[in-house]
Coordinates of C-alpha atoms in Angstrom, one line a residue:
M7 CA 4.2 8.3 32.6
G8 CA 1.9 8.5 30.1
D9 CA 2.6 7.5 26.3
Q10 CA 5.3 8.6 23.8
V11 CA 4.1 9.2 21.1
V12 CA 5.6 10.4 18.2
L13 CA 4.0 12.5 14.5
L14 CA 6.5 10.4 12.3
G15 CA 6.0 12.2 8.3
L16 CA 7.8 11.5 5.6
G17 CA 10.3 14.2 3.5
Q18 CA 11.7 14.4 0.8
G19 CA 15.4 13.4 -0.6
D20 CA 17.9 12.9 -3.3
D21 CA 18.0 8.9 -2.9
T22 CA 15.0 6.1 -3.2
G23 CA 17.0 3.7 -0.8
D24 CA 17.1 0.0 -1.3
D25 CA 13.6 -0.4 -3.7
C26 CA 12.9 2.7 -4.8
D27 CA 9.9 1.0 -6.2
S28 CA 8.4 0.8 -2.8
C29 CA 9.0 3.7 -1.0
G30 CA 6.8 6.3 -1.2
T31 CA 8.6 8.3 -0.2
G32 CA 12.4 10.6 -1.3
C33 CA 14.8 9.1 0.9
S34 CA 18.4 11.2 0.9
A35 CA 19.6 11.6 5.5
D36 CA 21.2 9.4 7.4
S37 CA 20.6 9.9 10.9
A38 CA 17.6 10.3 12.1
R39 CA 16.3 13.6 13.0
G40 CA 14.2 14.0 15.9
G41 CA 11.2 16.5 16.8
S42 CA 10.1 19.8 18.4
D43 CA 7.7 20.9 17.0
A44 CA 8.9 23.0 14.7
A45 CA 9.8 18.8 12.8
S46 CA 7.3 19.3 9.7
C47 CA 5.3 15.7 10.4
G48 CA 4.1 16.3 6.7
S49 CA 3.3 19.7 6.0
G50 CA 4.9 19.7 3.2
C51 CA 8.2 22.1 1.9
G52 CA 9.3 24.9 3.5
G53 CA 9.8 28.6 2.2
N54 CA 13.4 30.3 2.0
G55 CA 14.6 27.5 3.7
E56 CA 13.7 27.4 6.4
P57 CA 12.4 24.2 8.0
P58 CA 8.2 23.9 7.3
T59 CA 5.1 24.4 9.8
P60 CA 3.4 21.6 10.7
R61 CA -0.2 21.1 10.1
A62 CA -2.7 21.8 11.9
A63 CA -4.5 17.8 11.7
V64 CA -0.9 17.4 13.2
L65 CA -1.1 20.4 16.0
A66 CA -4.5 18.8 16.6
C67 CA -3.4 15.2 16.8
R68 CA -1.0 16.6 18.6
D69 CA -2.4 18.6 21.6
A70 CA -5.1 15.5 21.7
L71 CA -2.9 12.7 22.9
R72 CA -0.9 16.0 25.2
A73 CA -4.6 16.6 26.5
G74 CA -4.2 12.6 27.0
G75 CA -1.6 12.2 28.8
A76 CA 1.2 11.3 26.5
E77 CA 4.4 13.0 25.5
V78 CA 4.5 13.9 21.9
R79 CA 6.7 14.9 19.4
L80 CA 7.3 15.6 14.8
V81 CA 10.0 14.1 13.8
E82 CA 10.4 14.4 10.4
A83 CA 12.0 11.1 8.4
N84 CA 14.3 11.2 5.1
S85 CA 15.3 7.9 4.4
D86 CA 14.7 4.5 5.7
A87 CA 17.2 4.7 8.3
E88 CA 15.7 7.5 9.7
I89 CA 12.8 4.8 9.4
D90 CA 14.2 2.6 11.4
T91 CA 15.9 5.3 14.1
V92 CA 12.3 5.9 15.1
L93 CA 10.3 2.5 14.8
K94 CA 13.2 1.3 17.0
E95 CA 12.4 4.6 19.4
T96 CA 8.8 3.5 19.1
V97 CA 6.8 0.7 18.4
L98 CA 9.8 -1.6 18.6
A99 CA 10.7 -0.3 22.1
D100 CA 7.8 1.0 24.4
G101 CA 6.3 3.8 22.3
K102 CA 3.3 4.0 19.8
L103 CA 3.5 5.7 16.2
V104 CA 0.6 7.8 13.7
V105 CA 2.3 8.5 10.8
V106 CA 1.1 11.4 9.4
G107 CA 1.2 11.5 5.2
N108 CA -1.4 13.3 1.9
D109 CA -1.1 10.0 0.5
D110 CA -1.2 6.6 1.6
G111 CA 2.5 5.9 0.7
E112 CA 3.8 6.9 3.5
A113 CA 1.8 4.9 5.2
R114 CA 3.7 1.8 3.3
A115 CA 7.0 3.0 3.5
V116 CA 6.6 3.0 7.2
V117 CA 4.7 -0.6 7.5
R118 CA 8.2 -2.0 4.8
R119 CA 10.8 -0.5 6.3
L120 CA 9.0 -2.7 9.7
V121 CA 8.7 -5.8 7.8
R122 CA 12.6 -4.9 7.6
R123 CA 12.9 -5.3 11.0
C124 CA 10.5 -7.7 12.5
A125 CA 10.6 -10.3 9.5
P126 CA 13.3 -13.6 11.0
P127 CA 15.1 -15.1 8.2
P128 CA 13.8 -18.7 6.9
S129 CA 17.1 -20.3 8.8
K130 CA 15.6 -18.2 11.7
R131 CA 11.7 -19.5 11.4
P132 CA 10.6 -19.6 15.3
A133 CA 8.9 -22.6 16.1
D134 CA 4.9 -21.1 17.2
L135 CA 5.0 -19.1 14.0
P136 CA 1.8 -20.0 12.2
A137 CA 1.8 -21.7 8.3
D138 CA 0.6 -19.3 6.2
R139 CA 2.4 -16.4 7.7
T140 CA 7.1 -15.3 6.7
L141 CA 6.7 -12.8 9.8
P142 CA 4.9 -12.6 13.5
D143 CA 2.3 -9.8 13.9
L144 CA 3.6 -6.6 13.2
P145 CA 2.5 -3.5 16.2
P146 CA 0.4 -1.6 15.3
I147 CA 0.8 2.5 14.5
G148 CA -1.1 5.4 13.9
L149 CA -2.9 6.4 10.4
L150 CA -3.4 10.4 10.3
S151 CA -4.2 11.2 6.6
L152 CA -3.5 14.7 6.1
D153 CA -6.7 14.7 3.3
R154 CA -9.7 15.7 5.3
N155 CA -11.9 14.8 2.3
G156 CA -10.3 10.8 0.4
T157 CA -12.7 9.1 -0.4
D158 CA -10.7 6.4 -2.0
D159 CA -7.3 6.6 0.3
L160 CA -6.2 3.6 2.6
V161 CA -7.8 5.1 5.4
A162 CA -11.7 5.5 3.9
R163 CA -11.1 1.2 2.8
L164 CA -10.4 0.2 6.0
G165 CA -12.9 2.3 7.6
L166 CA -10.8 4.6 10.3
P167 CA -11.0 8.1 11.7
R168 CA -9.8 10.6 9.8
D169 CA -11.3 13.3 12.6
P170 CA -7.5 14.1 14.3
A171 CA -8.4 14.2 17.6
K172 CA -10.9 10.5 17.3
V173 CA -6.8 9.0 16.2
A174 CA -5.4 10.4 18.5
A175 CA -7.8 8.3 21.2
A176 CA -8.0 5.9 19.4
V177 CA -4.3 5.9 20.2
L178 CA -4.7 6.3 23.5
A179 CA -7.3 4.0 24.5
G180 CA -5.5 0.8 22.2
R181 CA -8.1 0.8 19.7
T182 CA -6.1 -2.0 17.6
A183 CA -8.1 -3.6 13.6
R184 CA -5.4 -6.2 12.3
F185 CA -5.7 -6.8 8.6
D186 CA -4.2 -8.9 5.9
L187 CA -1.4 -7.9 4.6
L188 CA 0.3 -8.6 1.1
R189 CA 4.3 -8.7 0.7
T190 CA 6.3 -8.8 -2.4
D191 CA 9.4 -10.6 -3.9
G192 CA 11.1 -7.7 -4.6
G193 CA 10.8 -6.7 -0.5
S194 CA 8.4 -4.0 -0.6
V195 CA 5.0 -4.8 1.3
T196 CA 1.2 -3.1 -0.7
L197 CA -1.8 -2.2 2.2
H198 CA -5.1 -2.1 0.0
G199 CA -3.7 -3.0 -4.1
A200 CA -2.7 -2.4 -7.5
L201 CA -3.5 -1.5 -10.7
L202 CA -0.6 -2.4 -13.5
G203 CA -2.1 -0.9 -17.3
G204 CA -1.5 2.1 -19.4
A205 CA -3.2 4.5 -21.1
D206 CA -2.0 6.1 -24.0
E207 CA -2.8 10.3 -24.6
D208 CA -6.9 10.3 -24.2
G209 CA -7.7 8.1 -22.0
R210 CA -7.2 4.9 -23.4
P211 CA -6.3 1.9 -22.0
V212 CA -3.9 0.1 -24.0
P213 CA -3.2 -3.8 -24.5
W214 CA -1.4 -5.6 -23.4
R215 CA 0.3 -8.5 -22.4
A216 CA 1.2 -11.1 -19.0
V217 CA 1.2 -14.2 -17.8
V218 CA -1.4 -14.1 -14.3
N219 CA -1.1 -17.6 -12.0
V220 CA -3.3 -16.8 -8.3
D221 CA -1.9 -20.0 -6.7
D222 CA -2.6 -23.4 -9.0
A223 CA -5.6 -21.0 -11.2
V224 CA -4.5 -19.2 -14.7
L225 CA -5.9 -15.8 -15.2
S226 CA -4.2 -15.1 -18.5
D227 CA -1.8 -17.4 -20.6
G228 CA 0.7 -14.5 -21.4
T229 CA -1.2 -14.9 -25.0
D230 CA -4.1 -12.4 -23.6
P231 CA -4.6 -9.0 -24.6
L232 CA -5.0 -7.6 -21.4
L233 CA -6.4 -4.0 -20.5
L234 CA -6.3 -4.2 -16.5
C235 CA -4.7 -6.0 -13.5
T236 CA -6.1 -4.9 -10.4
V237 CA -4.0 -6.7 -7.2
V238 CA -6.4 -6.7 -4.3
N239 CA -6.8 -6.3 -0.6
A240 CA -8.9 -4.1 0.2
P241 CA -12.0 -2.2 -1.8
G242 CA -12.0 1.0 -3.2
D243 CA -13.1 3.4 -6.4
S244 CA -10.5 2.5 -8.5
Y245 CA -10.3 -0.9 -8.7
T246 CA -13.8 -1.0 -9.4
E247 CA -14.4 -1.7 -13.2
V248 CA -14.5 -1.2 -16.5
D249 CA -16.1 -1.4 -19.8
G250 CA -18.9 -0.5 -17.2
L251 CA -18.4 -4.0 -15.4
P252 CA -17.2 -5.2 -12.2
L253 CA -14.0 -5.7 -11.8
V254 CA -13.1 -7.2 -7.9
T255 CA -16.8 -7.3 -6.2
A256 CA -16.4 -8.6 -2.4
A257 CA -12.9 -7.6 -1.0
D258 CA -12.0 -8.2 2.1
P259 CA -9.2 -6.0 3.5
A260 CA -9.2 -9.8 6.9
D261 CA -10.0 -12.6 5.9
G262 CA -6.2 -13.8 4.9
S263 CA -6.6 -13.4 0.4
V264 CA -6.8 -11.7 -2.1
D265 CA -8.4 -11.0 -5.4
V266 CA -8.3 -10.4 -8.7
A267 CA -8.9 -9.8 -11.5
V268 CA -8.0 -9.1 -15.0
A269 CA -9.9 -7.3 -18.0
V270 CA -9.6 -9.8 -21.1
L271 CA -9.8 -7.5 -24.6
R272 CA -12.4 -9.4 -26.6
Y273 CA -12.6 -9.6 -30.6
V274 CA -16.1 -11.0 -31.8
G275 CA -18.2 -11.4 -35.2
K276 CA -16.0 -10.6 -38.3
R277 CA -14.5 -7.8 -40.6
W278 CA -15.1 -9.5 -43.0
L279 CA -18.4 -8.9 -42.9
G280 CA -18.0 -5.3 -41.4
N281 CA -19.3 -6.6 -37.4
R282 CA -16.6 -7.6 -36.0
R283 CA -16.5 -5.4 -33.0
A284 CA -14.9 -5.3 -29.0
R285 CA -16.4 -5.9 -25.9
V286 CA -14.2 -6.9 -23.0
E287 CA -13.7 -10.0 -20.0
V288 CA -13.6 -9.8 -16.8
R289 CA -11.6 -12.5 -15.2
R290 CA -11.6 -13.7 -11.4
A291 CA -10.2 -14.8 -9.1
H292 CA -9.1 -15.0 -5.3
G293 CA -6.2 -16.8 -3.1
R294 CA -2.9 -17.4 -1.5
A295 CA -1.0 -15.7 -4.3
V296 CA -1.0 -14.4 -7.1
A297 CA 2.3 -14.3 -10.4
V298 CA 2.5 -11.1 -12.4
T299 CA 5.1 -12.6 -15.4
P300 CA 4.7 -9.9 -18.1
T301 CA 6.0 -9.6 -21.7
E302 CA 6.5 -6.7 -21.8
D303 CA 7.1 -3.3 -19.8
V304 CA 4.1 -2.5 -17.7
P305 CA 2.8 0.8 -15.5
F306 CA 1.4 -0.1 -12.4
V307 CA -0.1 2.5 -8.6
D308 CA 0.3 0.5 -6.1
D309 CA -0.4 2.3 -2.5
A310 CA -0.5 5.4 -5.1
V311 CA 3.3 4.0 -5.8
T312 CA 3.5 4.9 -9.6
G313 CA 6.3 2.6 -11.3
T314 CA 6.4 0.3 -14.1
L315 CA 7.4 -4.0 -14.2
T316 CA 9.1 -4.9 -16.3
R317 CA 9.6 -8.0 -14.6
K318 CA 7.6 -11.2 -12.5
R319 CA 6.4 -10.0 -9.6
T320 CA 4.5 -11.9 -6.5
W321 CA 2.1 -11.0 -4.2
W322 CA 1.9 -12.8 -1.0
V323 CA -1.1 -13.0 1.8
E324 CA 0.0 -12.3 5.5
R325 CA -2.9 -13.0 7.4
G326 CA -3.8 -10.8 9.9
A327 CA 0.5 -9.1 10.4
W328 CA -0.2 -5.3 10.6
A329 CA -2.1 -3.5 12.4
V330 CA -3.9 -0.1 13.2
Y331 CA -5.2 2.3 15.7
R332 CA -9.1 2.7 15.6

């Protein structure tokens, strides 16, 4: 018997589940509905109440997997409960899973549920678990991006195959790579990074304040006006620069550390002399954990998922905790 593979797409539901800012998708139903070839698998909404049709990339990946001897199902999940059911039937059993997505929030939603299923409570921590980890190695998943031309998504950042046939080949061969995972005290995960800070209607950054700590280093004590804060696991264009200055310059998604930068608004010169002007100062650090405590609500984008940070948020590194087919 060949590999048992599920191509999983996330639908749009009515309830965001137990961690709304990290789900990356709407959630509503209570049980997984499974998988004939009529499932949408990431194709979006169908018209006139009919099931949506699979996209060409999904069908190409399915056909390549079947040509390699795998048994393939297409499944759509519309809630955390449905994702949990698919995980139980695939990577937590003897099967393989490929997550189909338009953006990185869908992969994040699946990994978040996988962490929930695999992380032991502190009272039952295994004796052989490394000291810098709170969960065991997660089983690998595949990622099939529906964006053919993506240059700054998770697939691009991690150097993963984008072609459906190459994704299928990696799954069939069992070729995997392990990467660091950022967990948060909000019960979520971050795969490549978060960007904190907002802009006005003209696109200009709006200053805000927060205490930002990376391990024992203080990047901001809460009195500095910040323009941006980046928390980065895997490098990408969206974390590159501000006002011509580089932010995070050398993030490595497998080095066991998180890279953090803040862009601080500074003024030089004297107002009464008429030579006062603004400049941007960038402060950087890397370590195992970062905490951001805002003094006001701050918008953010985390793995393509938008939200508002209203209280302290801590990220910490789980070295080599998750894996993808590559």
